[in-house]
mmCIF file of C-alpha atoms in Angstrom:
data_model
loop_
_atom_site.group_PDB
_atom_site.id
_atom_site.type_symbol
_atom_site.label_atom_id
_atom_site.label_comp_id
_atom_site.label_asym_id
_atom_site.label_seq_id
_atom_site.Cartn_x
_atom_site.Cartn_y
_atom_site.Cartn_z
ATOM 1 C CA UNK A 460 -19.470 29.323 -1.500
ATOM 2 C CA UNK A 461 -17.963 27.741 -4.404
ATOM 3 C CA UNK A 462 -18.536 24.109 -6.204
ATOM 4 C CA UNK A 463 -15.875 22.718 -8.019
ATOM 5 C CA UNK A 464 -16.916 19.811 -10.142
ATOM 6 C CA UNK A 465 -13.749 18.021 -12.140
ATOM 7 C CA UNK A 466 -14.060 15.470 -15.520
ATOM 8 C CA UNK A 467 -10.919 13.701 -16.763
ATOM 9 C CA UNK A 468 -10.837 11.976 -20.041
ATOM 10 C CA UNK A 469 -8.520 9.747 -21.347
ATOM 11 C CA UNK A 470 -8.527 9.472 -25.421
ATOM 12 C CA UNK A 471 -7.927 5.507 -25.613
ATOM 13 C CA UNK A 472 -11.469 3.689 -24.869
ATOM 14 C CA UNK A 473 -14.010 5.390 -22.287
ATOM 15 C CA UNK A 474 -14.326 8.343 -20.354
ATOM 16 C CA UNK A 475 -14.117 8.196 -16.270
ATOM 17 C CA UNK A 476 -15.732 10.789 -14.640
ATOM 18 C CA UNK A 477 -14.234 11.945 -11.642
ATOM 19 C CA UNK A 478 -16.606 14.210 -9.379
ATOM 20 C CA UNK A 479 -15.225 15.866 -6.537
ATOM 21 C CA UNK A 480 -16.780 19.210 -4.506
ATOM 22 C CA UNK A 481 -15.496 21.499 -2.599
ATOM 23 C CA UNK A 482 -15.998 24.649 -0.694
ATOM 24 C CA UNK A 483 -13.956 27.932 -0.131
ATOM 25 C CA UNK A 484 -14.591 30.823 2.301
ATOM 26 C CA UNK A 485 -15.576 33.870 -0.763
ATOM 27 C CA UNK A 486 -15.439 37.483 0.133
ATOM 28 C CA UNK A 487 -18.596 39.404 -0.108
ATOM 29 C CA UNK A 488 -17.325 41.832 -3.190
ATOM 30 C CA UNK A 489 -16.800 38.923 -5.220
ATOM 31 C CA UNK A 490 -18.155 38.650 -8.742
ATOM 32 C CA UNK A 491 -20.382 35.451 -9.178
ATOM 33 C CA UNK A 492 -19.855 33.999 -12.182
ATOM 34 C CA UNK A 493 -19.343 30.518 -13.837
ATOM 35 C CA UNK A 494 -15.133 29.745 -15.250
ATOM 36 C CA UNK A 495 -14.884 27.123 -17.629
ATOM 37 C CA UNK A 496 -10.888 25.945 -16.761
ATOM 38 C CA UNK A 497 -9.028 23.650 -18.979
ATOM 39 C CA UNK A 498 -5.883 21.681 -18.002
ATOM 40 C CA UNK A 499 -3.656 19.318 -19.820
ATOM 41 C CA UNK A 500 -1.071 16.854 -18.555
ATOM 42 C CA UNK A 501 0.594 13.538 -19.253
ATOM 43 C CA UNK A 502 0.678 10.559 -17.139
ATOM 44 C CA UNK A 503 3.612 8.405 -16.348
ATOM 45 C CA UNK A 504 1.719 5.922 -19.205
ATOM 46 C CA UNK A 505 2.052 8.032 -22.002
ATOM 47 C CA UNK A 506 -1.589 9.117 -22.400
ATOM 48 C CA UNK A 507 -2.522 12.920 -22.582
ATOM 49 C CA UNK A 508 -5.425 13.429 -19.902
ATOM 50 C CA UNK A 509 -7.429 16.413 -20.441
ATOM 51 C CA UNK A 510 -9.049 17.645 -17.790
ATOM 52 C CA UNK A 511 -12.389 20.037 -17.334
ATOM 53 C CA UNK A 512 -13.347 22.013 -14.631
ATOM 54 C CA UNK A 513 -16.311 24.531 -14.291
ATOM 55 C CA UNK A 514 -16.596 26.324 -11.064
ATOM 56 C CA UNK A 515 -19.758 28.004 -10.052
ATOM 57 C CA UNK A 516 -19.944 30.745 -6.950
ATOM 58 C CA UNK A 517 -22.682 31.781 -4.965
ATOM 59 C CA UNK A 518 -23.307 34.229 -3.198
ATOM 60 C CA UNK A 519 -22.673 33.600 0.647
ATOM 61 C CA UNK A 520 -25.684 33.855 3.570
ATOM 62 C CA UNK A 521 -26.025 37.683 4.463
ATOM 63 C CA UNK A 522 -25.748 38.352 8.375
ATOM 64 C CA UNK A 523 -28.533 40.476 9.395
ATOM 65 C CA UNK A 524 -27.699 42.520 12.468
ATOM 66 C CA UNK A 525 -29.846 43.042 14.774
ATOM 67 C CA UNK A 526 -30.391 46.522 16.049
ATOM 68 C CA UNK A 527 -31.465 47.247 19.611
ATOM 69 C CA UNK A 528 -32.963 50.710 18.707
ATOM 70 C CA UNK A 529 -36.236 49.165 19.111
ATOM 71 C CA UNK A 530 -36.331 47.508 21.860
ATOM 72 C CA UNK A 531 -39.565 47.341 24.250
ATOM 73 C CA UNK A 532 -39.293 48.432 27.337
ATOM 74 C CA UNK A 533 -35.929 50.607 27.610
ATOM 75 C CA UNK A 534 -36.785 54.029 29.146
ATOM 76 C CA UNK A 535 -34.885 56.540 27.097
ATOM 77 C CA UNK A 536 -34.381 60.724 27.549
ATOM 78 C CA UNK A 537 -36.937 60.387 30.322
ATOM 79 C CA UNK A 538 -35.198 63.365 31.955
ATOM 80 C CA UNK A 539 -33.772 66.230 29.978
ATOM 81 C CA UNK A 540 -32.108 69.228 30.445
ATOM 82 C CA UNK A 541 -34.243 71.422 31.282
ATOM 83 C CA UNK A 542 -36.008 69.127 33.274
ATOM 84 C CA UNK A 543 -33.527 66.808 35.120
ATOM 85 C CA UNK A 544 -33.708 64.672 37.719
ATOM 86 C CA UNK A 545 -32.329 65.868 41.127
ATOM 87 C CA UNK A 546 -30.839 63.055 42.737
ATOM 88 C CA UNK A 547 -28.658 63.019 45.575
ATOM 89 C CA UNK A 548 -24.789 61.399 46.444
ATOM 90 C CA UNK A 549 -25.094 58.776 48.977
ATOM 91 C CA UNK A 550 -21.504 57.045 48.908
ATOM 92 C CA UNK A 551 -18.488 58.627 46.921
ATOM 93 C CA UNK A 552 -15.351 56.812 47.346
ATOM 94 C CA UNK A 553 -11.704 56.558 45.720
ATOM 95 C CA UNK A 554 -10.895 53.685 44.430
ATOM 96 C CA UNK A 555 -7.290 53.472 43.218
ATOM 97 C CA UNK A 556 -4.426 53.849 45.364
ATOM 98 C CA UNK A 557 -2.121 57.265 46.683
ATOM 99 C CA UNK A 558 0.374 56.179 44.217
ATOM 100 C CA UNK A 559 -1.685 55.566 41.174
ATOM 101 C CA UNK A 560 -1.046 57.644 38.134
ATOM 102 C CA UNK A 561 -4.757 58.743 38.080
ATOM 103 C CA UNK A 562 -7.544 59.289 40.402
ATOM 104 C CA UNK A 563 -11.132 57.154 39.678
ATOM 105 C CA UNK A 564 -14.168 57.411 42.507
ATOM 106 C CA UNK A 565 -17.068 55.237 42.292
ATOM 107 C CA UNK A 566 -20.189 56.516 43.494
ATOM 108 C CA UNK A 567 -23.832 56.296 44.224
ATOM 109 C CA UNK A 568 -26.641 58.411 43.022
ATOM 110 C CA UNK A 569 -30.505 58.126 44.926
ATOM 111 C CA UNK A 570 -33.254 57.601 42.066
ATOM 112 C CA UNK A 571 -36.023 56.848 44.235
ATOM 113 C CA UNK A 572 -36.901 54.452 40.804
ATOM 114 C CA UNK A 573 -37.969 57.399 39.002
ATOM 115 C CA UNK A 574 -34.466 56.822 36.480
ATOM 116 C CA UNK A 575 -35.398 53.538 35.014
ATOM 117 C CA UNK A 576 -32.106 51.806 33.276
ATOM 118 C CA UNK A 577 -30.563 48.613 31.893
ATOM 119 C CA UNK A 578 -27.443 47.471 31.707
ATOM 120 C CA UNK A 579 -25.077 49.262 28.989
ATOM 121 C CA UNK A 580 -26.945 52.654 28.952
ATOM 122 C CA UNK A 581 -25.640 56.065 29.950
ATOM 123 C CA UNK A 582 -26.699 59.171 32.281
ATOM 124 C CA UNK A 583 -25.937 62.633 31.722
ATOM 125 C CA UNK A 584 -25.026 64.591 34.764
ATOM 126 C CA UNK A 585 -25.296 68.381 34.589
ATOM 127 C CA UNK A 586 -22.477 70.004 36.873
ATOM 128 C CA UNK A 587 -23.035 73.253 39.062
ATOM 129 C CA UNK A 588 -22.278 76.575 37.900
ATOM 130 C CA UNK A 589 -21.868 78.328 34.861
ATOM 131 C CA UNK A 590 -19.261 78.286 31.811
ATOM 132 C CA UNK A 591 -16.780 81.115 30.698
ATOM 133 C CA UNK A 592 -19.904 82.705 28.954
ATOM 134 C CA UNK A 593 -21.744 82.570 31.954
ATOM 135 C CA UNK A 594 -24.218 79.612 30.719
ATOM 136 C CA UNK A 595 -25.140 76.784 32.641
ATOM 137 C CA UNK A 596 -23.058 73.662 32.136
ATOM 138 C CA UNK A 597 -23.965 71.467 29.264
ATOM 139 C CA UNK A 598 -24.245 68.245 30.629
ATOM 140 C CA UNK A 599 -21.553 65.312 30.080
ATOM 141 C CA UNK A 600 -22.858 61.592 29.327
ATOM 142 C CA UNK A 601 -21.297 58.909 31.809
ATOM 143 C CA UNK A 602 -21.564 55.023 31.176
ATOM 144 C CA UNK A 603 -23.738 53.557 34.166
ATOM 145 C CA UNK A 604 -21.697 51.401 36.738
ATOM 146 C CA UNK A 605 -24.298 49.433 38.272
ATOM 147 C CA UNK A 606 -26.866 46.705 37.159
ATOM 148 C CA UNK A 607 -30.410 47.946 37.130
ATOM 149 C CA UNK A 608 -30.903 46.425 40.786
ATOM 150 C CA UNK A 609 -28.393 49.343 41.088
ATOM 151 C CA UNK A 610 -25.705 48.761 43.825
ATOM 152 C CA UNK A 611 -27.701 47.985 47.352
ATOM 153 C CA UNK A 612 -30.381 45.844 45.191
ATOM 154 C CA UNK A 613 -33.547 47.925 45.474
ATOM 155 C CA UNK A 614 -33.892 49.892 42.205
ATOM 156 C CA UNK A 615 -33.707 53.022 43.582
ATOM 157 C CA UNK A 616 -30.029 53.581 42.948
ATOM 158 C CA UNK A 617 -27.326 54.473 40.055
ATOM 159 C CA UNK A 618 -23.466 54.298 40.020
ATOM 160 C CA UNK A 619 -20.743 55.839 38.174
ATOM 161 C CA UNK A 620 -17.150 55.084 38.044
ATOM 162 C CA UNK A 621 -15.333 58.472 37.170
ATOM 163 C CA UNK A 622 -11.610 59.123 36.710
ATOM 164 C CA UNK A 623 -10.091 62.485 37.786
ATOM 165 C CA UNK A 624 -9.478 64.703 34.458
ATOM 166 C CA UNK A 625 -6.613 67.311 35.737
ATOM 167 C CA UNK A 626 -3.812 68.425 33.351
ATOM 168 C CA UNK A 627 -1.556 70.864 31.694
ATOM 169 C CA UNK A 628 -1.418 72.992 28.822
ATOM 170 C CA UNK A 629 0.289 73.877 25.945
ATOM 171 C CA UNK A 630 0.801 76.774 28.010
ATOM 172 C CA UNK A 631 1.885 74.867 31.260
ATOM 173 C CA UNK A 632 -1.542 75.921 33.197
ATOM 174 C CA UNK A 633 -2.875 73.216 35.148
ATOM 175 C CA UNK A 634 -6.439 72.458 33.586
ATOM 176 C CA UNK A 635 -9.060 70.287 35.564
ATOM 177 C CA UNK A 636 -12.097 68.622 33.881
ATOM 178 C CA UNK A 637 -14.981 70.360 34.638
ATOM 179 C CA UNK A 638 -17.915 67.533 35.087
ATOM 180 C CA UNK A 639 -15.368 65.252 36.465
ATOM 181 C CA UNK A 640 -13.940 67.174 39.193
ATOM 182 C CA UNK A 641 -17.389 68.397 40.243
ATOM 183 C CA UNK A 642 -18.320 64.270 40.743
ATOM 184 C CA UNK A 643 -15.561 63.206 42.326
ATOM 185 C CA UNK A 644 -15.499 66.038 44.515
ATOM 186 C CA UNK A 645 -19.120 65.151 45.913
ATOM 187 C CA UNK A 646 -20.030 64.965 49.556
ATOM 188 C CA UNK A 647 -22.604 62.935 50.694
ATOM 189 C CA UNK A 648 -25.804 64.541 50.280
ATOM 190 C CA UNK A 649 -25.163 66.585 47.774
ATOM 191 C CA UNK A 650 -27.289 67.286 44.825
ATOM 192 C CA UNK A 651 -27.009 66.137 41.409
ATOM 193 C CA UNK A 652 -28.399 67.347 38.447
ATOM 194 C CA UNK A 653 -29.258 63.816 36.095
ATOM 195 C CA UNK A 654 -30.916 63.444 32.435
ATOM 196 C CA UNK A 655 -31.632 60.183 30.249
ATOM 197 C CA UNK A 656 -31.126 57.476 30.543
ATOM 198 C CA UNK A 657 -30.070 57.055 26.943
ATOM 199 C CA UNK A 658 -28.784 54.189 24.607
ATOM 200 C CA UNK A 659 -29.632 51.184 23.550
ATOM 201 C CA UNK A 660 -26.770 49.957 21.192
ATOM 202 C CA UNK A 661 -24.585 48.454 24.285
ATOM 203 C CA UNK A 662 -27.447 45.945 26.154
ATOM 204 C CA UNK A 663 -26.509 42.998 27.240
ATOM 205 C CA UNK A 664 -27.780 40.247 24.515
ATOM 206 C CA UNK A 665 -31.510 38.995 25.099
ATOM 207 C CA UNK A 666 -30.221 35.071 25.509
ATOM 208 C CA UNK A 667 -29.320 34.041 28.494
ATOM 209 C CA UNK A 668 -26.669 31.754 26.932
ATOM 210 C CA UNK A 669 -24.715 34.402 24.369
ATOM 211 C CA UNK A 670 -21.039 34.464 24.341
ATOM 212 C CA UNK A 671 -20.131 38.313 25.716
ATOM 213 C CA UNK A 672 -16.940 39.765 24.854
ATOM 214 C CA UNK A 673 -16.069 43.138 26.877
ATOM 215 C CA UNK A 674 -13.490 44.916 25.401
ATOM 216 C CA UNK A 675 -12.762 48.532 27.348
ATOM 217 C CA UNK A 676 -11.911 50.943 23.961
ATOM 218 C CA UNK A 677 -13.963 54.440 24.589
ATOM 219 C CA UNK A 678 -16.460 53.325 27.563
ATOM 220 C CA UNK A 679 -13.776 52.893 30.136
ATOM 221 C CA UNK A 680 -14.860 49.611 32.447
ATOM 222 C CA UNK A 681 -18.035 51.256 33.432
ATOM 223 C CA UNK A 682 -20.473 49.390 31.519
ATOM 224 C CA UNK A 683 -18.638 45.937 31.937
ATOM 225 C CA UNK A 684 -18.874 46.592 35.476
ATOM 226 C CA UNK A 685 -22.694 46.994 35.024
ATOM 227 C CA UNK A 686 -22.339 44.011 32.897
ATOM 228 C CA UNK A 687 -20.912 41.755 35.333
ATOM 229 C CA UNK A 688 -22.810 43.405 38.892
ATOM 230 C CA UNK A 689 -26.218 41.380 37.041
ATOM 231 C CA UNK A 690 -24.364 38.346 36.600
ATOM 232 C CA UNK A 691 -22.982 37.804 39.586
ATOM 233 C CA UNK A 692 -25.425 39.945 41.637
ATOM 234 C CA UNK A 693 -28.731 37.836 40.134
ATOM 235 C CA UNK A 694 -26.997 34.383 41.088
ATOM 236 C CA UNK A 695 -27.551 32.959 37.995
ATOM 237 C CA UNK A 696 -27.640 28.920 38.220
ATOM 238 C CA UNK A 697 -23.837 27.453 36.788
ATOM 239 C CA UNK A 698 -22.991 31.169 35.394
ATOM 240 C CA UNK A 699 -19.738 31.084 34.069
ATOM 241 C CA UNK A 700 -17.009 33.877 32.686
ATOM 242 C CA UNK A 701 -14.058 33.272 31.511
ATOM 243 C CA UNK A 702 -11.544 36.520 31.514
ATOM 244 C CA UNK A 703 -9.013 37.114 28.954
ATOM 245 C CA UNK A 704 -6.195 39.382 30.295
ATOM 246 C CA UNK A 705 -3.787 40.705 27.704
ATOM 247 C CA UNK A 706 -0.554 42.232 29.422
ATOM 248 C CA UNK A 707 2.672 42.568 27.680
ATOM 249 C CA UNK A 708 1.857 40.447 24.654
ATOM 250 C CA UNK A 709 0.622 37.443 26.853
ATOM 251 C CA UNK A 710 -2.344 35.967 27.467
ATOM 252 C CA UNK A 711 -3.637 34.688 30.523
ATOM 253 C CA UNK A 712 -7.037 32.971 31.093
ATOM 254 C CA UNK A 713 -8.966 32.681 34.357
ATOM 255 C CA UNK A 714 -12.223 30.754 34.820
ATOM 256 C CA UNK A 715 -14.631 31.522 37.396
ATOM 257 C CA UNK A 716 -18.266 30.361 38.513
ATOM 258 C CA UNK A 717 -20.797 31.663 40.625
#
């Protein structure tokens, strides 16, 4: 923040002070320091004004951000890998269309409540089998789908959305994903191998009444999915969301209320 106080003097009979203040918006590598400034003009009457000004800086507010690491009550690497949870698929279904570019399933994993979570964290899922050096599969970390109610509202499930990794090579051979293809190939009933849950950095903000931004970079729409399954789910009194699409350089808003 900067002050800017201004004195102009005319050399005939008195002086008129003329304070004014202002403030500018001051990066925070900016050296804080005090500028003595002198000016000189002459008015339409023919007398020379001389005018001061001393500007003083200081140093604006620090934000402190808060970190989430330490939040009470988030379960975290309850289940590890070498002593996972073995949950099994109740529902597994596709959810874009024969023509889509891609393949993405959604699906359902039983938890019984033993794989406590909140909104924003992550599972790892362990696929069957064994790697090219015969090792068990390290596991792969997927951002949770579902709200903590999970998706039939009794605690005792977890979701996933999971796109379809298949491609090809520099070599032209057609290389599938091996976690992915193993989930979205699930049949009902089937076991899964699941550790965490893990992070904390992504939870939805503690007041009720914070402005949330979702913006799908690295998570995919996973988490936001998780995000907006509570919000809508929980029936929270006059909830609003208002959803910025951003297609082809436009913008288009939509407003919608529980």
């Amino acid at each position: 923040m900067a002050a800017v106080t201004a004195a102009v003097s005319f050399p005939s009979t008195k002086s008129t002070s003329l304070p004014a203040r202002t403030s500018i918006a001051s990066p925070d590598r900016i050296t804080f320091k005090k500028v003595p400034v002198y000016y000189r003009d002459v008015c339409s009457g023919g007398r020379v004004v001389s005018v001061r000004a001393q500007v003083t800086t200081e140093a604006p507010a620090k934000v402190v951000k808060e970190s989430k690491k330490n939040d009470e009550g988030v379960v975290v690497n309850k289940f590890r890998p070498i002593n996972p949870y073995i949950g099994r698929c109740l529902l597994n279904t596709k959810i874009t269309g024969d023509d889509a570019p891609g393949e993405t399933w959604h699906m359902v994993f039983s938890t019984e409540g033993e794989v406590p979570y909140r909104e924003g964290q992550s599972i790892g899922v362990i696929p069957d089998g064994v790697d090219k050096n015969g090792k068990p599969h390290k596991l792969r970390l997927y951002s949770i789908a579902s709200s903590a109610l999970g998706d039939f509202g009794d605690s005792k499930t977890v979701s996933l959305c999971v796109k379809r990794l298949v491609y090809t090579n520099e070599k032209g051979e057609l290389v599938k994903g091996v976690c992915s293809n193993f989930l979205c190939d699930l049949k009902p009933g089937a076991e899964v191998k699941i550790t965490g849950p893990v992070g904390k950095e992504m939870l939805m903000p503690k007041d009720p009444n914070a402005t949330i931004i979702m913006l799908a970079t690295g998570t995919g729409i996973a988490p936001f999915r998780s995000f907006l399954w509570k919000m809508f789910f929980e029936k929270h009194d006059d909830y609003k969301v208002y959803v910025y699409v951003h297609h082809l350089r436009q913008f288009s808003i939509a407003n919608y209320a529980t």
